[in-house]
Amino acid sequence: MIFLIAGASHTGKTLLAQKLLEKYKYPYLSLDLLKMGLIRSGNTALTPEDDEALEAYLWPIAREMIRTAMENQQNLIVEGSYIPFRWKEDFADAAENEIRYCCLVMSRRYIERHFAEIKKHASVIERRVNDAWCTLDSVLEDNARTLELCRKYGCPFHLIDEEYRVEPDLWQLLP
């Protein structure tokens, strides 16, 4: 089984990947780690701020890793904000049987009520060196855009609204 975990920044993609790892013992690939490895090794001139270009650069690599895992009948968890909303086009029929996708999104109400907690838990799995760019406005904008794109492309999403609850079994809740 392949799990794809997408979503806006600070929604808990890495936390969910870690929980899936612990529950199923499947390895996971963080697209943020891949991004930084390619940037720091000099294999790209892109910077961490080049989000759209990074998606175009990283997705073909991740996509072929996913295909290889499927061909080898291996399980894999891939998490990151660089999974395109049109990811399904790359996998034809395999997406229905072998891939589980979820996009994590926080509601405007949740963000406004819990922004201090969101910032506080930003480093629960990974230590963020500089998180100053993360503001209430940027989180609201990122989540609104992500929700809009999920709806536009028919991507399953988990809306975090009342309380923060992202568990490995959330896949059963998705359409």
mmCIF file of N, CA and C in Angstrom, residues 41-119:
data_model
loop_
_atom_site.group_PDB
_atom_site.id
_atom_site.type_symbol
_atom_site.label_atom_id
_atom_site.label_comp_id
_atom_site.label_asym_id
_atom_site.label_seq_id
_atom_site.Cartn_x
_atom_site.Cartn_y
_atom_site.Cartn_z
ATOM 1 N N SER A 41 22.982 19.744 -1.443
ATOM 2 C CA SER A 41 24.031 19.035 -2.178
ATOM 3 C C SER A 41 24.401 19.749 -3.477
ATOM 4 N N GLY A 42 23.672 20.811 -3.801
ATOM 5 C CA GLY A 42 23.968 21.554 -5.016
ATOM 6 C C GLY A 42 23.366 20.935 -6.275
ATOM 7 N N ASN A 43 22.458 19.980 -6.114
ATOM 8 C CA ASN A 43 21.842 19.349 -7.275
ATOM 9 C C ASN A 43 20.727 20.181 -7.881
ATOM 10 N N THR A 44 20.427 21.319 -7.274
ATOM 11 C CA THR A 44 19.477 22.273 -7.832
ATOM 12 C C THR A 44 19.830 23.663 -7.315
ATOM 13 N N ALA A 45 19.495 24.654 -8.120
ATOM 14 C CA ALA A 45 19.698 26.044 -7.702
ATOM 15 C C ALA A 45 18.442 26.587 -7.032
ATOM 16 N N LEU A 46 17.402 25.770 -6.939
ATOM 17 C CA LEU A 46 16.172 26.204 -6.287
ATOM 18 C C LEU A 46 16.429 26.433 -4.805
ATOM 19 N N THR A 47 15.567 27.255 -4.204
ATOM 20 C CA THR A 47 15.661 27.541 -2.772
ATOM 21 C C THR A 47 14.386 27.040 -2.088
ATOM 22 N N PRO A 48 14.390 26.934 -0.764
ATOM 23 C CA PRO A 48 13.190 26.481 -0.057
ATOM 24 C C PRO A 48 11.951 27.351 -0.303
ATOM 25 N N GLU A 49 12.127 28.553 -0.795
ATOM 26 C CA GLU A 49 10.996 29.443 -1.052
ATOM 27 C C GLU A 49 10.374 29.241 -2.435
ATOM 28 N N ASP A 50 10.981 28.439 -3.283
ATOM 29 C CA ASP A 50 10.506 28.234 -4.662
ATOM 30 C C ASP A 50 9.474 27.118 -4.748
ATOM 31 N N ASP A 51 8.360 27.289 -4.049
ATOM 32 C CA ASP A 51 7.386 26.208 -3.897
ATOM 33 C C ASP A 51 6.889 25.603 -5.204
ATOM 34 N N GLU A 52 6.412 26.411 -6.140
ATOM 35 C CA GLU A 52 5.872 25.852 -7.383
ATOM 36 C C GLU A 52 6.948 25.143 -8.193
ATOM 37 N N ALA A 53 8.115 25.740 -8.285
ATOM 38 C CA ALA A 53 9.213 25.112 -9.024
ATOM 39 C C ALA A 53 9.679 23.838 -8.318
ATOM 40 N N LEU A 54 9.659 23.843 -7.000
ATOM 41 C CA LEU A 54 10.056 22.650 -6.248
ATOM 42 C C LEU A 54 9.080 21.499 -6.486
ATOM 43 N N GLU A 55 7.794 21.798 -6.546
ATOM 44 C CA GLU A 55 6.821 20.733 -6.838
ATOM 45 C C GLU A 55 7.127 20.112 -8.202
ATOM 46 N N ALA A 56 7.373 20.958 -9.203
ATOM 47 C CA ALA A 56 7.674 20.454 -10.547
ATOM 48 C C ALA A 56 8.974 19.657 -10.570
ATOM 49 N N TYR A 57 9.912 20.015 -9.723
ATOM 50 C CA TYR A 57 11.208 19.337 -9.665
ATOM 51 C C TYR A 57 11.132 18.033 -8.853
ATOM 52 N N LEU A 58 10.462 18.081 -7.704
ATOM 53 C CA LEU A 58 10.428 16.933 -6.796
ATOM 54 C C LEU A 58 9.427 15.859 -7.200
ATOM 55 N N TRP A 59 8.275 16.258 -7.740
ATOM 56 C CA TRP A 59 7.241 15.269 -8.004
ATOM 57 C C TRP A 59 7.685 14.159 -8.958
ATOM 58 N N PRO A 60 8.357 14.457 -10.078
ATOM 59 C CA PRO A 60 8.783 13.353 -10.950
ATOM 60 C C PRO A 60 9.685 12.340 -10.233
ATOM 61 N N ILE A 61 10.512 12.801 -9.328
ATOM 62 C CA ILE A 61 11.382 11.905 -8.566
ATOM 63 C C ILE A 61 10.534 11.054 -7.620
ATOM 64 N N ALA A 62 9.672 11.707 -6.845
ATOM 65 C CA ALA A 62 8.815 10.988 -5.902
ATOM 66 C C ALA A 62 7.879 10.033 -6.644
ATOM 67 N N ARG A 63 7.321 10.493 -7.753
ATOM 68 C CA ARG A 63 6.403 9.656 -8.540
ATOM 69 C C ARG A 63 7.070 8.356 -8.969
ATOM 70 N N GLU A 64 8.325 8.445 -9.430
ATOM 71 C CA GLU A 64 9.012 7.241 -9.887
ATOM 72 C C GLU A 64 9.439 6.350 -8.724
ATOM 73 N N MET A 65 9.691 6.944 -7.564
ATOM 74 C CA MET A 65 9.942 6.138 -6.367
ATOM 75 C C MET A 65 8.676 5.374 -5.988
ATOM 76 N N ILE A 66 7.530 6.029 -6.092
ATOM 77 C CA ILE A 66 6.250 5.385 -5.791
ATOM 78 C C ILE A 66 6.003 4.244 -6.782
ATOM 79 N N ARG A 67 6.217 4.516 -8.064
ATOM 80 C CA ARG A 67 6.031 3.464 -9.074
ATOM 81 C C ARG A 67 6.935 2.261 -8.803
ATOM 82 N N THR A 68 8.166 2.533 -8.430
ATOM 83 C CA THR A 68 9.108 1.450 -8.140
ATOM 84 C C THR A 68 8.638 0.643 -6.939
ATOM 85 N N ALA A 69 8.173 1.329 -5.910
ATOM 86 C CA ALA A 69 7.654 0.631 -4.728
ATOM 87 C C ALA A 69 6.462 -0.247 -5.110
ATOM 88 N N MET A 70 5.581 0.270 -5.950
ATOM 89 C CA MET A 70 4.420 -0.519 -6.368
ATOM 90 C C MET A 70 4.858 -1.724 -7.201
ATOM 91 N N GLU A 71 5.790 -1.516 -8.124
ATOM 92 C CA GLU A 71 6.281 -2.628 -8.948
ATOM 93 C C GLU A 71 6.904 -3.718 -8.085
ATOM 94 N N ASN A 72 7.590 -3.313 -7.031
ATOM 95 C CA ASN A 72 8.253 -4.256 -6.133
ATOM 96 C C ASN A 72 7.345 -4.737 -5.007
ATOM 97 N N GLN A 73 6.082 -4.332 -5.058
ATOM 98 C CA GLN A 73 5.092 -4.677 -4.040
ATOM 99 C C GLN A 73 5.563 -4.296 -2.634
ATOM 100 N N GLN A 74 6.129 -3.107 -2.551
ATOM 101 C CA GLN A 74 6.577 -2.558 -1.271
ATOM 102 C C GLN A 74 5.584 -1.509 -0.792
ATOM 103 N N ASN A 75 5.498 -1.363 0.495
ATOM 104 C CA ASN A 75 4.664 -0.329 1.095
ATOM 105 C C ASN A 75 5.501 0.930 1.270
ATOM 106 N N LEU A 76 4.837 2.085 1.198
ATOM 107 C CA LEU A 76 5.560 3.347 1.318
ATOM 108 C C LEU A 76 4.591 4.454 1.725
ATOM 109 N N ILE A 77 5.073 5.324 2.593
ATOM 110 C CA ILE A 77 4.345 6.531 2.982
ATOM 111 C C ILE A 77 5.140 7.708 2.414
ATOM 112 N N VAL A 78 4.481 8.582 1.677
ATOM 113 C CA VAL A 78 5.118 9.779 1.131
ATOM 114 C C VAL A 78 4.338 10.970 1.669
ATOM 115 N N GLU A 79 5.061 11.904 2.299
ATOM 116 C CA GLU A 79 4.380 13.068 2.857
ATOM 117 C C GLU A 79 5.086 14.345 2.449
ATOM 118 N N GLY A 80 4.273 15.354 2.178
ATOM 119 C CA GLY A 80 4.827 16.651 1.858
ATOM 120 C C GLY A 80 3.851 17.515 1.095
ATOM 121 N N SER A 81 4.156 18.777 1.051
ATOM 122 C CA SER A 81 3.283 19.724 0.350
ATOM 123 C C SER A 81 3.589 19.784 -1.141
ATOM 124 N N TYR A 82 4.501 18.955 -1.611
ATOM 125 C CA TYR A 82 4.887 18.976 -3.030
ATOM 126 C C TYR A 82 4.221 17.863 -3.833
ATOM 127 N N ILE A 83 3.174 17.260 -3.292
ATOM 128 C CA ILE A 83 2.391 16.282 -4.046
ATOM 129 C C ILE A 83 1.339 17.081 -4.807
ATOM 130 N N PRO A 84 1.355 17.029 -6.126
ATOM 131 C CA PRO A 84 0.398 17.858 -6.880
ATOM 132 C C PRO A 84 -1.038 17.361 -6.708
ATOM 133 N N PHE A 85 -1.981 18.290 -6.835
ATOM 134 C CA PHE A 85 -3.390 17.932 -6.708
ATOM 135 C C PHE A 85 -3.840 17.046 -7.864
ATOM 136 N N ARG A 86 -3.076 17.016 -8.959
ATOM 137 C CA ARG A 86 -3.386 16.165 -10.112
ATOM 138 C C ARG A 86 -2.575 14.863 -10.079
ATOM 139 N N TRP A 87 -2.135 14.454 -8.917
ATOM 140 C CA TRP A 87 -1.263 13.282 -8.785
ATOM 141 C C TRP A 87 -1.880 12.028 -9.406
ATOM 142 N N LYS A 88 -3.190 11.901 -9.346
ATOM 143 C CA LYS A 88 -3.873 10.693 -9.803
ATOM 144 C C LYS A 88 -3.664 10.445 -11.293
ATOM 145 N N GLU A 89 -3.486 11.508 -12.058
ATOM 146 C CA GLU A 89 -3.264 11.380 -13.504
ATOM 147 C C GLU A 89 -2.023 10.555 -13.814
ATOM 148 N N ASP A 90 -1.084 10.511 -12.892
ATOM 149 C CA ASP A 90 0.175 9.791 -13.111
ATOM 150 C C ASP A 90 0.096 8.302 -12.810
ATOM 151 N N PHE A 91 -1.038 7.846 -12.274
ATOM 152 C CA PHE A 91 -1.092 6.454 -11.831
ATOM 153 C C PHE A 91 -2.248 5.643 -12.405
ATOM 154 N N ALA A 92 -3.072 6.216 -13.230
ATOM 155 C CA ALA A 92 -4.181 5.513 -13.881
ATOM 156 C C ALA A 92 -4.967 4.656 -12.891
ATOM 157 N N ASP A 93 -5.147 3.382 -13.202
ATOM 158 C CA ASP A 93 -5.968 2.498 -12.371
ATOM 159 C C ASP A 93 -5.321 2.135 -11.036
ATOM 160 N N ALA A 94 -4.016 2.226 -10.954
ATOM 161 C CA ALA A 94 -3.321 1.837 -9.721
ATOM 162 C C ALA A 94 -3.754 2.687 -8.537
ATOM 163 N N ALA A 95 -4.146 3.911 -8.806
ATOM 164 C CA ALA A 95 -4.517 4.820 -7.725
ATOM 165 C C ALA A 95 -5.684 4.292 -6.907
ATOM 166 N N GLU A 96 -6.613 3.642 -7.548
ATOM 167 C CA GLU A 96 -7.796 3.151 -6.843
ATOM 168 C C GLU A 96 -7.478 2.003 -5.888
ATOM 169 N N ASN A 97 -6.572 1.133 -6.278
ATOM 170 C CA ASN A 97 -6.316 -0.085 -5.511
ATOM 171 C C ASN A 97 -5.080 -0.040 -4.626
ATOM 172 N N GLU A 98 -4.083 0.708 -5.032
ATOM 173 C CA GLU A 98 -2.795 0.637 -4.351
ATOM 174 C C GLU A 98 -2.382 1.901 -3.623
ATOM 175 N N ILE A 99 -3.090 2.999 -3.876
ATOM 176 C CA ILE A 99 -2.685 4.289 -3.297
ATOM 177 C C ILE A 99 -3.828 4.869 -2.477
ATOM 178 N N ARG A 100 -3.500 5.304 -1.257
ATOM 179 C CA ARG A 100 -4.431 6.029 -0.400
ATOM 180 C C ARG A 100 -3.890 7.451 -0.266
ATOM 181 N N TYR A 101 -4.727 8.419 -0.571
ATOM 182 C CA TYR A 101 -4.329 9.825 -0.559
ATOM 183 C C TYR A 101 -5.180 10.578 0.447
ATOM 184 N N CYS A 102 -4.548 11.481 1.148
ATOM 185 C CA CYS A 102 -5.274 12.371 2.052
ATOM 186 C C CYS A 102 -4.562 13.715 2.089
ATOM 187 N N CYS A 103 -5.349 14.760 2.024
ATOM 188 C CA CYS A 103 -4.824 16.119 2.144
ATOM 189 C C CYS A 103 -5.333 16.688 3.463
ATOM 190 N N LEU A 104 -4.425 17.164 4.291
ATOM 191 C CA LEU A 104 -4.792 17.743 5.588
ATOM 192 C C LEU A 104 -5.011 19.246 5.433
ATOM 193 N N VAL A 105 -6.142 19.707 5.942
ATOM 194 C CA VAL A 105 -6.503 21.123 5.835
ATOM 195 C C VAL A 105 -7.133 21.561 7.142
ATOM 196 N N MET A 106 -6.752 22.744 7.601
ATOM 197 C CA MET A 106 -7.366 23.316 8.803
ATOM 198 C C MET A 106 -8.389 24.365 8.385
ATOM 199 N N SER A 107 -9.525 24.372 9.070
ATOM 200 C CA SER A 107 -10.564 25.361 8.773
ATOM 201 C C SER A 107 -10.126 26.738 9.276
ATOM 202 N N ARG A 108 -10.726 27.753 8.703
ATOM 203 C CA ARG A 108 -10.453 29.124 9.141
ATOM 204 C C ARG A 108 -10.753 29.261 10.633
ATOM 205 N N ARG A 109 -11.882 28.710 11.064
ATOM 206 C CA ARG A 109 -12.281 28.787 12.468
ATOM 207 C C ARG A 109 -11.230 28.124 13.367
ATOM 208 N N TYR A 110 -10.768 26.935 12.964
ATOM 209 C CA TYR A 110 -9.771 26.233 13.770
ATOM 210 C C TYR A 110 -8.485 27.066 13.874
ATOM 211 N N ILE A 111 -8.033 27.590 12.753
ATOM 212 C CA ILE A 111 -6.789 28.370 12.740
ATOM 213 C C ILE A 111 -6.926 29.603 13.632
ATOM 214 N N GLU A 112 -8.025 30.319 13.504
ATOM 215 C CA GLU A 112 -8.209 31.533 14.304
ATOM 216 C C GLU A 112 -8.260 31.229 15.797
ATOM 217 N N ARG A 113 -8.840 30.101 16.163
ATOM 218 C CA ARG A 113 -8.954 29.740 17.582
ATOM 219 C C ARG A 113 -7.686 29.108 18.156
ATOM 220 N N HIS A 114 -6.883 28.501 17.300
ATOM 221 C CA HIS A 114 -5.769 27.690 17.799
ATOM 222 C C HIS A 114 -4.404 28.060 17.210
ATOM 223 N N PHE A 115 -4.257 29.272 16.698
ATOM 224 C CA PHE A 115 -3.003 29.608 16.029
ATOM 225 C C PHE A 115 -1.790 29.463 16.954
ATOM 226 N N ALA A 116 -1.908 29.854 18.197
ATOM 227 C CA ALA A 116 -0.775 29.723 19.128
ATOM 228 C C ALA A 116 -0.380 28.255 19.291
ATOM 229 N N GLU A 117 -1.366 27.360 19.356
ATOM 230 C CA GLU A 117 -1.076 25.920 19.455
ATOM 231 C C GLU A 117 -0.419 25.391 18.176
ATOM 232 N N ILE A 118 -0.894 25.870 17.042
ATOM 233 C CA ILE A 118 -0.321 25.449 15.755
ATOM 234 C C ILE A 118 1.164 25.783 15.746
ATOM 235 N N LYS A 119 1.492 26.993 16.135
ATOM 236 C CA LYS A 119 2.905 27.410 16.186
ATOM 237 C C LYS A 119 3.680 26.587 17.221
#
